[in-house]
Coordinates of C-alpha atoms in Angstrom, one line a residue:
M1363 CA 107.0 120.6 -23.1
S1364 CA 104.5 120.6 -26.1
L1365 CA 101.3 118.8 -25.0
P1366 CA 98.5 117.8 -27.1
P1367 CA 95.1 120.0 -26.3
L1368 CA 93.6 119.0 -23.0
V1369 CA 90.0 119.0 -24.2
E1370 CA 87.8 118.3 -27.2
P1371 CA 86.3 121.5 -28.4
A1372 CA 82.7 122.6 -27.9
A1373 CA 80.2 122.2 -30.8
D1374 CA 80.3 126.1 -31.3
L1375 CA 80.4 129.3 -30.1
S1376 CA 77.3 131.9 -29.9
I1377 CA 77.4 135.0 -31.5
E1378 CA 77.8 136.8 -28.0
E1379 CA 80.8 134.3 -27.4
V1380 CA 82.2 135.6 -31.0
R1381 CA 82.0 139.1 -29.6
R1382 CA 83.6 138.6 -26.2
Y1383 CA 86.3 136.6 -27.1
S1384 CA 87.1 138.3 -30.6
R1385 CA 90.5 139.1 -29.3
H1386 CA 91.5 135.7 -29.1
L1387 CA 89.8 134.5 -31.9
I1388 CA 92.2 136.8 -34.3
I1389 CA 95.1 135.2 -32.7
P1390 CA 96.2 132.2 -35.3
D1391 CA 97.4 130.2 -32.7
V1392 CA 94.0 130.3 -30.6
G1393 CA 91.1 131.1 -33.0
M1394 CA 87.9 129.4 -33.1
D1395 CA 89.2 126.0 -32.0
G1396 CA 91.1 127.0 -29.3
Q1397 CA 88.3 129.2 -28.0
K1398 CA 85.8 126.0 -28.1
R1399 CA 87.9 124.0 -26.2
L1400 CA 88.5 127.0 -23.4
K1401 CA 84.7 126.8 -23.6
N1402 CA 84.8 123.0 -23.0
A1403 CA 87.0 122.8 -20.4
K1404 CA 86.7 122.2 -16.6
V1405 CA 89.1 124.0 -14.3
L1406 CA 89.3 123.7 -10.3
A1407 CA 91.0 126.4 -8.6
V1408 CA 92.2 124.9 -5.2
G1409 CA 92.1 128.1 -3.0
A1410 CA 90.6 131.4 -3.6
G1411 CA 93.2 134.0 -2.2
G1412 CA 96.1 135.6 -3.5
L1413 CA 97.1 133.3 -6.4
G1414 CA 93.3 132.1 -6.9
S1415 CA 92.3 135.4 -7.4
P1416 CA 94.1 136.5 -10.6
V1417 CA 93.8 132.9 -11.8
L1418 CA 89.8 132.5 -11.5
M1419 CA 89.6 136.4 -12.8
Y1420 CA 91.9 135.6 -15.9
L1421 CA 90.7 132.3 -16.8
A1422 CA 86.8 133.6 -16.5
A1423 CA 87.9 136.2 -18.7
A1424 CA 89.4 134.0 -21.2
G1425 CA 86.3 132.3 -21.2
V1426 CA 86.9 128.9 -19.6
G1427 CA 83.6 127.6 -19.4
T1428 CA 83.1 125.6 -16.0
L1429 CA 85.3 127.0 -13.1
G1430 CA 85.4 125.3 -9.6
I1431 CA 86.7 126.7 -6.3
V1432 CA 88.0 124.6 -3.1
E1433 CA 87.4 127.3 -0.4
F1434 CA 86.2 127.1 2.6
D1435 CA 87.5 130.3 4.3
T1436 CA 86.0 133.8 5.1
V1437 CA 87.2 136.9 3.5
D1438 CA 89.2 138.8 6.2
E1439 CA 90.6 142.5 5.6
S1440 CA 94.4 141.5 5.7
N1441 CA 93.2 139.5 2.9
L1442 CA 92.2 142.3 0.3
Q1443 CA 96.1 143.6 0.2
R1444 CA 96.5 140.7 -2.4
Q1445 CA 93.3 138.9 -2.9
I1446 CA 91.8 141.0 -5.5
I1447 CA 89.0 138.9 -6.1
H1448 CA 87.2 140.0 -2.9
G1449 CA 86.7 143.3 -1.9
Q1450 CA 85.4 145.4 1.2
S1451 CA 82.0 144.4 1.1
D1452 CA 82.8 141.1 1.2
V1453 CA 84.7 141.3 4.8
G1454 CA 83.3 138.5 6.7
R1455 CA 81.4 136.5 3.7
S1456 CA 82.2 133.3 2.3
K1457 CA 85.5 133.4 0.2
A1458 CA 83.7 130.7 -2.4
E1459 CA 80.8 132.9 -2.8
S1460 CA 82.6 136.2 -2.9
A1461 CA 84.7 135.1 -5.5
R1462 CA 81.6 133.4 -7.9
D1463 CA 80.1 136.9 -7.7
S1464 CA 83.1 138.4 -8.9
I1465 CA 83.4 136.2 -11.6
K1466 CA 79.7 136.4 -12.5
E1467 CA 80.6 140.3 -13.1
I1468 CA 83.5 139.3 -15.2
N1469 CA 81.6 136.9 -17.2
P1470 CA 78.5 135.7 -16.7
L1471 CA 78.3 132.8 -19.3
I1472 CA 80.8 131.1 -16.9
D1473 CA 79.5 128.0 -15.2
V1474 CA 80.8 128.3 -11.4
R1475 CA 80.6 125.2 -8.8
L1476 CA 81.8 125.6 -5.0
H1477 CA 83.1 123.0 -2.9
E1478 CA 82.9 125.0 0.5
T1479 CA 84.8 122.4 2.4
R1480 CA 88.4 121.8 3.8
L1481 CA 90.2 119.4 1.0
D1482 CA 91.4 116.2 2.7
S1483 CA 92.0 112.4 2.0
E1484 CA 88.2 111.9 2.1
N1485 CA 87.2 114.1 -0.5
V1486 CA 89.6 115.1 -2.9
L1487 CA 89.4 112.3 -5.5
E1488 CA 85.7 113.0 -5.7
I1489 CA 86.1 116.9 -6.3
F1490 CA 88.8 116.4 -8.6
A1491 CA 87.2 113.5 -10.6
D1492 CA 85.0 116.1 -12.3
Y1493 CA 87.5 118.6 -13.4
D1494 CA 90.1 118.4 -16.7
L1495 CA 92.8 120.6 -14.7
I1496 CA 93.6 121.7 -11.1
V1497 CA 95.1 124.7 -10.2
D1498 CA 96.8 124.9 -6.9
G1499 CA 96.9 128.2 -5.2
T1500 CA 97.5 126.9 -1.8
D1501 CA 100.1 127.9 0.8
N1502 CA 100.6 124.8 3.0
F1503 CA 102.8 122.3 2.5
A1504 CA 100.2 119.4 3.5
T1505 CA 97.4 120.3 0.9
R1506 CA 100.3 120.6 -1.9
Y1507 CA 101.4 117.1 -1.6
L1508 CA 97.5 115.8 -1.1
V1509 CA 96.7 117.9 -4.7
N1510 CA 99.8 116.3 -5.9
D1511 CA 99.2 112.8 -4.9
A1512 CA 95.3 113.1 -5.9
C1513 CA 96.1 114.4 -9.4
V1514 CA 98.6 111.3 -9.6
L1515 CA 96.5 109.0 -8.8
L1516 CA 93.3 110.2 -11.2
N1517 CA 95.9 111.0 -14.2
K1518 CA 95.3 114.8 -14.2
P1519 CA 97.8 117.5 -14.7
Y1520 CA 98.0 120.5 -12.6
V1521 CA 99.5 124.1 -12.2
W1522 CA 101.3 124.8 -9.2
G1523 CA 102.2 128.2 -7.9
S1524 CA 104.1 129.5 -4.9
I1525 CA 104.7 132.9 -3.0
Y1526 CA 106.6 134.3 -0.2
R1527 CA 107.7 137.6 0.4
F1528 CA 109.4 138.9 -2.9
D1529 CA 109.7 135.5 -4.6
G1530 CA 107.5 133.1 -6.7
Q1531 CA 107.7 129.7 -8.3
V1532 CA 105.4 127.9 -11.0
S1533 CA 105.6 124.8 -12.7
V1534 CA 103.5 122.3 -14.0
F1535 CA 102.9 118.6 -13.0
W1536 CA 101.4 115.9 -14.7
N1537 CA 102.9 112.4 -14.0
E1538 CA 102.0 110.4 -17.3
H1539 CA 104.2 113.1 -19.2
G1540 CA 106.7 114.2 -16.7
P1541 CA 107.3 114.9 -13.2
N1542 CA 105.0 115.6 -10.4
Y1543 CA 105.7 117.7 -7.0
R1544 CA 107.5 114.9 -5.2
D1545 CA 110.0 115.0 -7.8
L1546 CA 110.8 118.5 -7.2
Y1547 CA 110.2 118.1 -3.3
P1548 CA 110.4 114.7 -2.1
V1549 CA 109.7 115.3 1.2
P1550 CA 108.4 118.4 3.2
P1551 CA 111.1 120.9 4.9
P1552 CA 110.8 120.8 8.5
P1553 CA 107.9 122.2 10.2
G1554 CA 108.6 126.0 11.3
M1555 CA 111.5 126.0 8.9
V1556 CA 109.2 127.8 5.9
P1557 CA 107.0 130.4 7.3
S1558 CA 103.7 130.7 5.7
C1559 CA 102.6 134.1 4.0
A1560 CA 100.5 134.9 7.5
E1561 CA 103.9 134.5 9.4
G1562 CA 106.0 135.9 6.8
G1563 CA 104.2 138.1 4.6
V1564 CA 103.9 138.4 1.3
L1565 CA 104.1 141.5 -1.5
G1566 CA 100.7 142.0 -2.9
V1567 CA 101.5 142.4 -6.5
L1568 CA 103.9 139.4 -6.3
C1569 CA 100.3 137.3 -6.5
A1570 CA 99.3 139.0 -9.8
T1571 CA 102.5 138.0 -11.6
V1572 CA 102.3 134.4 -10.4
G1573 CA 99.1 133.7 -11.0
A1574 CA 98.8 135.1 -14.1
I1575 CA 101.4 132.8 -15.5
Q1576 CA 99.4 130.0 -13.8
A1577 CA 96.5 130.8 -15.6
T1578 CA 98.7 131.7 -19.0
E1579 CA 99.8 127.5 -18.3
A1580 CA 96.2 126.3 -17.9
V1581 CA 95.1 128.0 -21.0
K1582 CA 98.1 126.7 -23.1
L1583 CA 97.1 123.2 -21.4
I1584 CA 93.6 123.3 -22.5
T1585 CA 94.2 124.6 -25.9
G1586 CA 97.5 122.6 -26.4
I1587 CA 99.5 125.4 -27.5
G1588 CA 102.9 126.4 -26.9
D1589 CA 105.6 125.0 -24.8
T1590 CA 104.1 124.4 -20.9
L1591 CA 106.4 124.3 -17.6
L1592 CA 106.1 120.8 -17.2
G1593 CA 109.6 119.8 -16.6
R1594 CA 110.5 123.2 -15.9
L1595 CA 110.5 125.4 -12.6
M1596 CA 110.2 128.9 -12.9
V1597 CA 111.7 131.2 -10.2
Y1598 CA 110.7 134.9 -10.1
D1599 CA 112.3 137.4 -7.9
A1600 CA 110.5 140.4 -7.8
L1601 CA 113.2 142.7 -6.0
E1602 CA 115.4 141.8 -9.0
M1603 CA 112.6 141.5 -11.4
T1604 CA 114.5 138.3 -13.0
F1605 CA 113.1 134.9 -13.9
R1606 CA 115.3 132.0 -14.0
E1607 CA 114.3 128.5 -15.2
I1608 CA 115.3 124.9 -13.5
K1609 CA 114.9 121.9 -14.9
V1610 CA 112.8 119.3 -13.2
R1611 CA 113.3 115.6 -13.8
K1612 CA 111.4 112.5 -12.8
D1613 CA 113.2 111.0 -10.1
P1614 CA 113.9 107.1 -11.1
E1615 CA 113.8 106.2 -7.7
G1616 CA 110.9 107.8 -6.4
E1617 CA 108.3 105.9 -4.6
P1618 CA 105.4 105.5 -6.6
I1619 CA 102.1 107.0 -5.6
T1620 CA 99.4 104.5 -4.8
G1621 CA 97.1 106.1 -2.2
L1622 CA 96.5 108.8 -0.1
I1623 CA 98.3 109.1 3.2
D1624 CA 97.8 111.5 6.3
Y1625 CA 99.1 114.8 5.0
E1626 CA 99.5 116.6 8.4
A1627 CA 101.2 114.1 10.1
F1628 CA 103.4 113.6 6.8
C1629 CA 104.1 117.3 6.8
G1630 CA 104.6 117.4 10.6
V1631 CA 102.5 120.6 11.2
V1632 CA 104.5 121.2 14.4
S1633 CA 107.5 118.9 14.7
V1634 CA 107.5 115.8 17.2
E1635 CA 110.1 117.7 19.4
A1636 CA 107.6 120.6 19.7
Q1637 CA 104.7 118.9 20.4
E1638 CA 106.4 116.8 23.3
A1639 CA 107.8 120.1 24.5
A1640 CA 104.2 121.9 24.5
A1641 CA 102.5 119.0 25.9
G1642 CA 101.6 120.1 29.5
S1643 CA 103.6 123.2 29.2
T1644 CA 101.0 125.4 27.3
I1645 CA 99.1 128.4 28.9
T1646 CA 96.0 130.3 27.6
V1647 CA 96.1 134.2 27.1
D1648 CA 93.6 134.3 29.9
E1649 CA 96.3 132.3 31.9
L1650 CA 98.8 134.8 31.1
K1651 CA 96.7 137.6 32.0
D1652 CA 96.3 136.4 35.2
M1653 CA 99.5 136.2 36.1
M1654 CA 100.4 139.5 34.9
D1655 CA 97.5 140.7 37.4
A1656 CA 99.0 138.7 40.5
G1657 CA 102.2 140.3 39.8
K1658 CA 104.3 137.1 39.2
D1659 CA 107.6 137.7 38.3
F1660 CA 108.7 135.9 35.2
E1661 CA 110.4 136.5 31.8
L1662 CA 107.9 137.3 28.5
I1663 CA 109.8 136.4 25.6
D1664 CA 108.2 137.1 21.9
V1665 CA 110.1 134.6 19.1
R1666 CA 108.5 136.6 16.3
E1667 CA 110.5 138.8 13.9
P1668 CA 111.1 142.5 14.5
N1669 CA 108.9 143.8 11.9
E1670 CA 106.0 141.6 13.6
Y1671 CA 106.8 143.2 17.0
E1672 CA 106.8 146.8 15.5
I1673 CA 102.7 146.0 14.5
V1674 CA 101.8 144.8 17.9
S1675 CA 102.9 143.2 20.8
I1676 CA 102.2 142.0 24.4
P1677 CA 103.2 144.3 27.1
G1678 CA 106.2 143.4 28.7
A1679 CA 107.5 141.2 26.4
K1680 CA 111.1 140.5 25.1
L1681 CA 112.1 140.3 21.6
I1682 CA 114.2 137.4 21.1
P1683 CA 113.5 136.0 17.4
K1684 CA 112.9 132.4 17.3
D1685 CA 116.0 131.6 14.8
E1686 CA 118.0 133.2 17.7
I1687 CA 116.9 130.7 19.8
L1688 CA 117.2 127.8 17.9
S1689 CA 120.7 128.6 16.7
G1690 CA 121.4 128.8 20.4
R1691 CA 122.9 132.4 20.1
A1692 CA 120.3 133.7 22.3
L1693 CA 120.5 131.1 25.3
S1694 CA 122.4 133.5 27.2
Q1695 CA 119.8 136.1 27.6
L1696 CA 117.2 133.8 29.1
P1697 CA 117.1 134.3 32.9
N1698 CA 118.0 131.3 35.4
D1699 CA 116.4 133.1 37.9
K1700 CA 112.7 132.9 37.1
P1701 CA 110.2 131.5 34.8
I1702 CA 110.0 131.8 31.4
V1703 CA 106.9 132.2 29.2
I1704 CA 107.5 132.0 25.3
H1705 CA 105.0 133.3 22.9
C1706 CA 104.8 134.2 18.9
K1707 CA 101.8 135.3 16.7
T1708 CA 99.5 131.6 16.9
G1709 CA 101.6 129.3 18.7
V1710 CA 103.8 127.6 16.2
R1711 CA 107.0 129.3 16.5
S1712 CA 106.9 129.5 20.1
A1713 CA 106.3 125.8 20.5
E1714 CA 109.3 125.1 18.4
A1715 CA 111.5 127.4 20.5
L1716 CA 109.9 126.1 23.8
A1717 CA 111.5 122.8 22.7
A1718 CA 114.7 124.6 22.0
V1719 CA 115.1 126.3 25.4
K1720 CA 113.7 122.9 27.4
N1721 CA 116.5 120.8 25.8
A1722 CA 118.9 123.7 26.9
G1723 CA 117.8 123.1 30.8
F1724 CA 114.8 125.3 31.3
K1725 CA 112.7 123.0 31.8
D1726 CA 109.9 124.9 33.6
A1727 CA 109.4 127.3 30.5
V1728 CA 105.9 127.6 28.9
H1729 CA 104.5 128.9 25.6
V1730 CA 101.3 130.5 25.2
Q1731 CA 98.7 128.9 22.9
G1732 CA 97.2 131.4 20.1
G1733 CA 100.3 133.9 20.8
V1734 CA 99.8 137.7 20.6
T1735 CA 96.5 136.9 18.1
A1736 CA 94.8 135.4 21.0
W1737 CA 95.8 138.0 23.1
A1738 CA 94.4 141.0 20.3
T1739 CA 91.2 139.0 20.3
R1740 CA 90.5 138.0 23.8
I1741 CA 92.2 140.4 26.0
D1742 CA 92.8 143.3 24.4
K1743 CA 90.6 144.0 21.8
A1744 CA 92.2 147.3 21.0
L1745 CA 95.2 145.8 19.4
P1746 CA 95.3 144.8 15.6
T1747 CA 95.9 141.7 14.3
Y1748 CA 97.6 141.0 11.2

């Protein structure tokens, strides 16, 4: 959908800016007017990770005058495979500060504003209020719905992107002119159904493709050129190297968004069944180690995927992927004559598996809080984490 320019043009461009942005200025559709609009624009990136990295770097290079960053995390070595705004020397640093320094190296003319806080219902409206456009690069459903609802309430457009393994999705949402995220996904998927990138993985270069599309849409919205992805969902398959388009329309029966809610509860980070199963049936990795040292007879079940098991495993664990348990196909492999201890990477999937195991009659089963990650960080620090 073609839309009018999002912001008014700045008064002028300096000689330095004319030199820097000359390749934009000679494009008739951009020109001086478009570059002045970019200079005057304020764009907020939610997240400085896989998608936030190319978005921030390209918008900085393009001359977006003010870039805001919402990010509370620190740089981990596992981020470097895809989060290209950070480098080896940034490991352990604030992601927001690392991203700011990279942006300043790309373009010192940019005003970078940091919001080093976790976005929530208490602060989102205040943070978003100062920006013309939001770019969402988050990887959890609670924050996606929070971003959407805040943008609807503030009447702001935003560019949304999503990545998983080899697949990417991008769209533009602006409730005043077209659909919002809830028109595409009215309700979140059941907890545990869609793994995060940390659980399921992502091809590093996929972030570059999807993030570049997000940055392109941001430039188009700011300058008012071309047809945006408002009302369209772009789906990218990196393995097949295909792009396909899905029309997205406003849901005439959709519930109006009148306020913010408890998004963690709405999205159910862990299902009610899993929470109930885990209550009183959760052990720590220290307790698991004590059981092993005492020679207790129990079956340790790892419910991660085979490729994860190859990376790192707890000694003695038997691999039975979660879906095999939830479908019932693997229940016959579980012992009836000894306690069952279930673990995954962090404890989310194991809680879901625990609920299914208990429903099948294994009432004494427990799961391990923190999973193999906690084991590697607390018990056997020689093991890798991922």
